[in-house]
mmCIF file of C-alpha atoms in Angstrom:
data_model
loop_
_atom_site.group_PDB
_atom_site.id
_atom_site.type_symbol
_atom_site.label_atom_id
_atom_site.label_comp_id
_atom_site.label_asym_id
_atom_site.label_seq_id
_atom_site.Cartn_x
_atom_site.Cartn_y
_atom_site.Cartn_z
ATOM 1 C CA GLN A 115 -25.818 47.481 -44.183
ATOM 2 C CA VAL A 116 -26.513 50.753 -42.394
ATOM 3 C CA GLN A 117 -28.532 53.189 -44.438
ATOM 4 C CA LEU A 118 -28.909 56.943 -44.003
ATOM 5 C CA VAL A 119 -30.945 58.868 -46.552
ATOM 6 C CA GLU A 120 -31.230 62.648 -46.391
ATOM 7 C CA SER A 121 -34.036 64.664 -47.925
ATOM 8 C CA GLY A 122 -35.575 68.096 -47.736
ATOM 9 C CA GLY A 123 -32.943 70.174 -49.483
ATOM 10 C CA GLY A 124 -33.749 72.729 -52.124
ATOM 11 C CA VAL A 125 -33.603 76.395 -53.014
ATOM 12 C CA VAL A 126 -34.786 78.825 -50.344
ATOM 13 C CA GLN A 127 -34.666 82.594 -49.990
ATOM 14 C CA PRO A 128 -32.525 84.285 -47.343
ATOM 15 C CA GLY A 129 -34.335 84.598 -44.034
ATOM 16 C CA ARG A 130 -36.602 81.630 -44.694
ATOM 17 C CA SER A 131 -36.672 78.194 -43.078
ATOM 18 C CA LEU A 132 -36.123 74.632 -44.184
ATOM 19 C CA ARG A 133 -36.257 71.264 -42.458
ATOM 20 C CA LEU A 134 -33.957 68.440 -43.438
ATOM 21 C CA SER A 135 -34.667 64.800 -42.701
ATOM 22 C CA CYS A 136 -32.400 61.776 -42.483
ATOM 23 C CA ALA A 137 -34.141 58.412 -42.624
ATOM 24 C CA ALA A 138 -32.136 55.727 -40.861
ATOM 25 C CA SER A 139 -32.434 51.981 -41.267
ATOM 26 C CA ARG A 140 -30.682 48.660 -40.703
ATOM 27 C CA PHE A 141 -29.307 49.527 -37.279
ATOM 28 C CA PRO A 142 -30.794 50.122 -33.810
ATOM 29 C CA PHE A 143 -31.586 53.816 -34.207
ATOM 30 C CA SER A 144 -31.997 54.593 -30.513
ATOM 31 C CA TYR A 145 -28.519 53.346 -29.671
ATOM 32 C CA TYR A 146 -26.442 55.836 -31.669
ATOM 33 C CA GLY A 147 -25.621 59.497 -31.602
ATOM 34 C CA LEU A 148 -26.119 61.289 -34.903
ATOM 35 C CA HIS A 149 -24.523 64.337 -36.472
ATOM 36 C CA TRP A 150 -25.085 66.825 -39.252
ATOM 37 C CA VAL A 151 -22.038 67.883 -41.257
ATOM 38 C CA ARG A 152 -22.116 70.313 -44.166
ATOM 39 C CA GLN A 153 -19.914 71.154 -47.099
ATOM 40 C CA ALA A 154 -20.182 74.412 -49.004
ATOM 41 C CA PRO A 155 -19.552 74.159 -52.752
ATOM 42 C CA GLY A 156 -15.869 73.532 -53.383
ATOM 43 C CA LYS A 157 -15.049 73.804 -49.681
ATOM 44 C CA GLY A 158 -14.140 71.488 -46.812
ATOM 45 C CA LEU A 159 -16.226 69.721 -44.213
ATOM 46 C CA GLU A 160 -17.878 71.677 -41.402
ATOM 47 C CA TRP A 161 -19.488 70.064 -38.399
ATOM 48 C CA VAL A 162 -22.963 71.457 -37.670
ATOM 49 C CA ALA A 163 -24.676 69.652 -34.806
ATOM 50 C CA VAL A 164 -24.989 66.449 -32.797
ATOM 51 C CA ILE A 165 -27.761 64.755 -30.855
ATOM 52 C CA SER A 166 -27.182 61.973 -28.365
ATOM 53 C CA SER A 167 -28.728 58.541 -28.731
ATOM 54 C CA ASP A 168 -31.580 59.330 -26.326
ATOM 55 C CA GLY A 169 -32.085 62.838 -27.688
ATOM 56 C CA THR A 170 -31.353 64.599 -24.414
ATOM 57 C CA ASN A 171 -28.014 66.165 -25.347
ATOM 58 C CA LYS A 172 -27.660 68.501 -28.299
ATOM 59 C CA TYR A 173 -24.695 70.611 -29.353
ATOM 60 C CA TYR A 174 -24.220 73.088 -32.170
ATOM 61 C CA ALA A 175 -21.505 74.860 -34.056
ATOM 62 C CA ASP A 176 -21.347 78.554 -33.205
ATOM 63 C CA SER A 177 -22.187 79.387 -36.818
ATOM 64 C CA VAL A 178 -25.673 77.865 -36.476
ATOM 65 C CA LYS A 179 -26.411 78.172 -32.753
ATOM 66 C CA GLY A 180 -29.752 79.816 -32.136
ATOM 67 C CA ARG A 181 -30.873 79.306 -35.739
ATOM 68 C CA PHE A 182 -30.719 75.524 -36.258
ATOM 69 C CA ALA A 183 -32.308 72.790 -34.160
ATOM 70 C CA ILE A 184 -31.460 69.098 -34.272
ATOM 71 C CA SER A 185 -33.991 66.486 -33.225
ATOM 72 C CA ARG A 186 -34.780 62.820 -33.669
ATOM 73 C CA ASP A 187 -37.878 60.628 -33.725
ATOM 74 C CA SER A 188 -37.350 57.058 -32.637
ATOM 75 C CA SER A 189 -40.840 56.034 -33.746
ATOM 76 C CA THR A 190 -39.905 56.726 -37.369
ATOM 77 C CA ASN A 191 -36.104 56.344 -37.136
ATOM 78 C CA THR A 192 -35.615 59.835 -38.495
ATOM 79 C CA LEU A 193 -33.124 62.578 -37.712
ATOM 80 C CA TYR A 194 -34.073 66.191 -38.390
ATOM 81 C CA LEU A 195 -32.390 69.536 -38.807
ATOM 82 C CA GLN A 196 -34.667 72.552 -38.572
ATOM 83 C CA MET A 197 -32.914 75.508 -40.170
ATOM 84 C CA ASN A 198 -34.250 79.011 -39.573
ATOM 85 C CA SER A 199 -33.094 82.475 -40.606
ATOM 86 C CA LEU A 200 -31.068 81.025 -43.434
ATOM 87 C CA THR A 201 -28.317 83.057 -45.046
ATOM 88 C CA THR A 202 -26.269 82.553 -48.187
ATOM 89 C CA GLU A 203 -23.483 81.242 -45.921
ATOM 90 C CA ASP A 204 -25.651 78.200 -45.191
ATOM 91 C CA THR A 205 -25.547 77.064 -48.814
ATOM 92 C CA ALA A 206 -24.024 73.582 -48.709
ATOM 93 C CA VAL A 207 -24.533 69.868 -49.060
ATOM 94 C CA TYR A 208 -25.783 68.605 -45.705
ATOM 95 C CA TYR A 209 -24.829 65.114 -44.584
ATOM 96 C CA CYS A 210 -26.118 63.101 -41.668
ATOM 97 C CA ALA A 211 -23.585 60.786 -40.088
ATOM 98 C CA ARG A 212 -23.611 58.113 -37.411
ATOM 99 C CA ILE A 213 -21.075 57.765 -34.633
ATOM 100 C CA SER A 214 -19.489 54.339 -34.692
ATOM 101 C CA TRP A 215 -19.960 53.774 -30.961
ATOM 102 C CA PRO A 216 -23.387 53.166 -29.434
ATOM 103 C CA ALA A 217 -24.816 54.057 -26.066
ATOM 104 C CA GLY A 218 -24.467 57.666 -25.155
ATOM 105 C CA ALA A 219 -21.431 58.921 -27.034
ATOM 106 C CA VAL A 220 -21.854 62.271 -28.763
ATOM 107 C CA ALA A 221 -18.492 62.197 -30.489
ATOM 108 C CA GLY A 222 -16.442 59.566 -32.229
ATOM 109 C CA PRO A 223 -15.593 58.292 -35.687
ATOM 110 C CA PHE A 224 -18.340 58.746 -38.257
ATOM 111 C CA ASP A 225 -18.601 55.270 -39.701
ATOM 112 C CA ASN A 226 -21.673 55.807 -41.856
ATOM 113 C CA TRP A 227 -22.814 58.819 -43.859
ATOM 114 C CA GLY A 228 -25.807 59.627 -45.976
ATOM 115 C CA GLN A 229 -25.466 60.728 -49.584
ATOM 116 C CA GLY A 230 -26.168 64.351 -48.710
ATOM 117 C CA THR A 231 -28.860 66.863 -49.631
ATOM 118 C CA LEU A 232 -28.109 70.227 -51.221
ATOM 119 C CA VAL A 233 -29.426 73.410 -49.655
ATOM 120 C CA THR A 234 -29.118 76.568 -51.735
ATOM 121 C CA VAL A 235 -29.942 79.878 -50.119
ATOM 122 C CA SER A 236 -30.484 82.479 -52.794
ATOM 123 C CA SER A 237 -32.806 85.312 -53.643
ATOM 124 C CA ASP B 131 -12.031 75.424 -30.549
ATOM 125 C CA ILE B 132 -9.326 72.977 -31.554
ATOM 126 C CA GLN B 133 -7.664 73.919 -34.830
ATOM 127 C CA MET B 134 -6.509 71.169 -37.162
ATOM 128 C CA THR B 135 -3.770 72.268 -39.544
ATOM 129 C CA GLN B 136 -3.563 69.829 -42.421
ATOM 130 C CA SER B 137 -0.832 69.788 -45.052
ATOM 131 C CA PRO B 138 -0.266 69.824 -47.886
ATOM 132 C CA SER B 139 -3.479 71.280 -49.319
ATOM 133 C CA SER B 140 -2.814 69.440 -52.561
ATOM 134 C CA LEU B 141 -0.283 67.099 -54.031
ATOM 135 C CA SER B 142 0.383 65.220 -57.229
ATOM 136 C CA ALA B 143 1.711 61.703 -57.220
ATOM 137 C CA SER B 144 1.973 58.616 -59.378
ATOM 138 C CA VAL B 145 0.679 55.095 -59.052
ATOM 139 C CA GLY B 146 2.946 53.157 -56.736
ATOM 140 C CA ASP B 147 4.162 56.239 -54.843
ATOM 141 C CA ARG B 148 4.207 56.516 -51.074
ATOM 142 C CA VAL B 149 2.191 59.534 -49.950
ATOM 143 C CA THR B 150 2.101 61.236 -46.573
ATOM 144 C CA ILE B 151 -0.391 63.794 -45.241
ATOM 145 C CA THR B 152 -0.054 65.447 -41.865
ATOM 146 C CA CYS B 153 -2.378 67.082 -39.363
ATOM 147 C CA GLN B 154 -1.269 69.223 -36.454
ATOM 148 C CA ALA B 155 -3.696 69.770 -33.599
ATOM 149 C CA SER B 156 -3.637 73.079 -31.727
ATOM 150 C CA GLN B 157 -3.802 71.242 -28.404
ATOM 151 C CA ASP B 158 -3.656 67.754 -26.981
ATOM 152 C CA ILE B 159 -6.399 65.548 -28.457
ATOM 153 C CA SER B 160 -5.000 62.227 -27.255
ATOM 154 C CA LYS B 161 -5.567 59.778 -30.101
ATOM 155 C CA ASN B 162 -9.039 61.108 -30.957
ATOM 156 C CA LEU B 163 -8.244 61.690 -34.596
ATOM 157 C CA ASN B 164 -9.830 60.148 -37.666
ATOM 158 C CA TRP B 165 -9.023 60.198 -41.387
ATOM 159 C CA TYR B 166 -11.594 60.266 -44.183
ATOM 160 C CA GLN B 167 -11.482 59.915 -47.933
ATOM 161 C CA GLN B 168 -13.917 61.834 -50.086
ATOM 162 C CA LYS B 169 -14.343 61.273 -53.787
ATOM 163 C CA SER B 170 -15.951 63.877 -55.989
ATOM 164 C CA GLY B 171 -19.695 64.125 -55.435
ATOM 165 C CA LYS B 172 -19.694 61.451 -52.730
ATOM 166 C CA ALA B 173 -19.931 61.362 -48.965
ATOM 167 C CA PRO B 174 -16.747 61.000 -46.934
ATOM 168 C CA LYS B 175 -15.621 57.504 -46.037
ATOM 169 C CA LEU B 176 -13.921 56.592 -42.769
ATOM 170 C CA LEU B 177 -10.474 55.075 -43.339
ATOM 171 C CA ILE B 178 -8.578 55.379 -40.049
ATOM 172 C CA TYR B 179 -10.020 55.921 -36.576
ATOM 173 C CA ASP B 180 -8.320 56.767 -33.300
ATOM 174 C CA ALA B 181 -5.151 57.787 -35.099
ATOM 175 C CA PHE B 182 -3.992 54.384 -36.312
ATOM 176 C CA ASN B 183 -6.852 51.879 -36.432
ATOM 177 C CA LEU B 184 -7.865 50.687 -39.877
ATOM 178 C CA GLU B 185 -11.612 50.690 -40.462
ATOM 179 C CA THR B 186 -13.040 47.321 -41.471
ATOM 180 C CA GLY B 187 -12.734 46.697 -45.190
ATOM 181 C CA VAL B 188 -10.170 49.424 -45.822
ATOM 182 C CA PRO B 189 -7.052 48.259 -47.692
ATOM 183 C CA SER B 190 -3.911 47.865 -45.638
ATOM 184 C CA ARG B 191 -1.973 50.321 -47.824
ATOM 185 C CA PHE B 192 -3.650 53.030 -45.717
ATOM 186 C CA SER B 193 -2.186 53.687 -42.279
ATOM 187 C CA GLY B 194 -2.024 56.295 -39.560
ATOM 188 C CA SER B 195 0.379 57.245 -36.815
ATOM 189 C CA ALA B 196 0.757 59.887 -34.164
ATOM 190 C CA SER B 197 3.354 61.705 -32.137
ATOM 191 C CA GLY B 198 1.913 64.053 -29.551
ATOM 192 C CA THR B 199 -0.283 66.511 -31.404
ATOM 193 C CA HIS B 200 1.173 65.580 -34.780
ATOM 194 C CA PHE B 201 -0.689 63.011 -36.869
ATOM 195 C CA ILE B 202 0.405 61.312 -40.061
ATOM 196 C CA PHE B 203 -1.646 59.550 -42.708
ATOM 197 C CA THR B 204 0.177 57.365 -45.202
ATOM 198 C CA ILE B 205 -0.723 55.554 -48.396
ATOM 199 C CA SER B 206 2.080 53.074 -48.936
ATOM 200 C CA SER B 207 1.565 52.414 -52.632
ATOM 201 C CA LEU B 208 -0.876 54.631 -54.486
ATOM 202 C CA GLN B 209 -3.579 53.019 -56.580
ATOM 203 C CA PRO B 210 -5.620 54.786 -59.303
ATOM 204 C CA GLU B 211 -8.749 54.646 -57.138
ATOM 205 C CA ASP B 212 -7.018 56.666 -54.397
ATOM 206 C CA PHE B 213 -7.547 59.906 -56.320
ATOM 207 C CA ALA B 214 -9.637 61.839 -53.780
ATOM 208 C CA THR B 215 -9.570 64.463 -51.071
ATOM 209 C CA TYR B 216 -8.520 63.414 -47.579
ATOM 210 C CA TYR B 217 -9.556 65.010 -44.292
ATOM 211 C CA CYS B 218 -8.444 64.628 -40.724
ATOM 212 C CA GLN B 219 -11.001 65.147 -37.953
ATOM 213 C CA GLN B 220 -10.626 65.559 -34.203
ATOM 214 C CA TYR B 221 -13.401 64.547 -31.869
ATOM 215 C CA ASP B 222 -11.662 65.044 -28.534
ATOM 216 C CA ASN B 223 -13.693 68.191 -27.847
ATOM 217 C CA LEU B 224 -16.806 69.751 -29.286
ATOM 218 C CA PRO B 225 -17.025 71.421 -31.676
ATOM 219 C CA ILE B 226 -15.705 68.637 -33.832
ATOM 220 C CA THR B 227 -13.249 70.127 -36.304
ATOM 221 C CA PHE B 228 -11.807 68.988 -39.595
ATOM 222 C CA GLY B 229 -8.570 69.755 -41.337
ATOM 223 C CA GLN B 230 -8.782 71.842 -44.500
ATOM 224 C CA GLY B 231 -8.374 68.779 -46.700
ATOM 225 C CA THR B 232 -5.683 67.444 -49.015
ATOM 226 C CA ARG B 233 -6.526 66.993 -52.667
ATOM 227 C CA LEU B 234 -4.559 64.107 -54.125
ATOM 228 C CA ASP B 235 -4.093 64.083 -57.870
ATOM 229 C CA ILE B 236 -2.677 61.058 -59.563
#
């Protein structure tokens, strides 16, 4: 079955950077749009960013625009989230998720999720 | 941004009960509304997509319906494994937005 495995989380000081990865397998990676969704401790789900299947279209939540960058590498089937200028408000579990529909969609049901990686921003 | 107002924020129920959760969209989102279940420490799981379609493998006691901008999620007969938090999500427009969640205690 589809597999999404996040990595790269950890403890980082405010103002620093971190890059998250999401290794994808068991589906045609280049056919699907991919999202990052986060969840602060004890809070609800917050959408962060999306990248289209071919990587040309990228959209961000206002809360991360200008600080975070989403990208993908089809040669390694990996999704990335580069996070810069981190603040304590960015502390959360970060999930990657796949849209259920292939071929160009940037929004739709999220039919597969990774297990999440925890990012803690603290001095 | 489209606001999703989900209610109740929490509820207690018993095995065998019928449970209903609602989501109100701040504007027309057609049927572009999904429901997820999240158990403690786990990733969300898609249950219902496009307002009323049951995701493959999801038990038929889960269902969804819609009337305009008002969406309803129902569990017809609660099972012990249904203890979880449930979220609605609209994807009609970016940014994608979620309801605040409903914590279901059994």
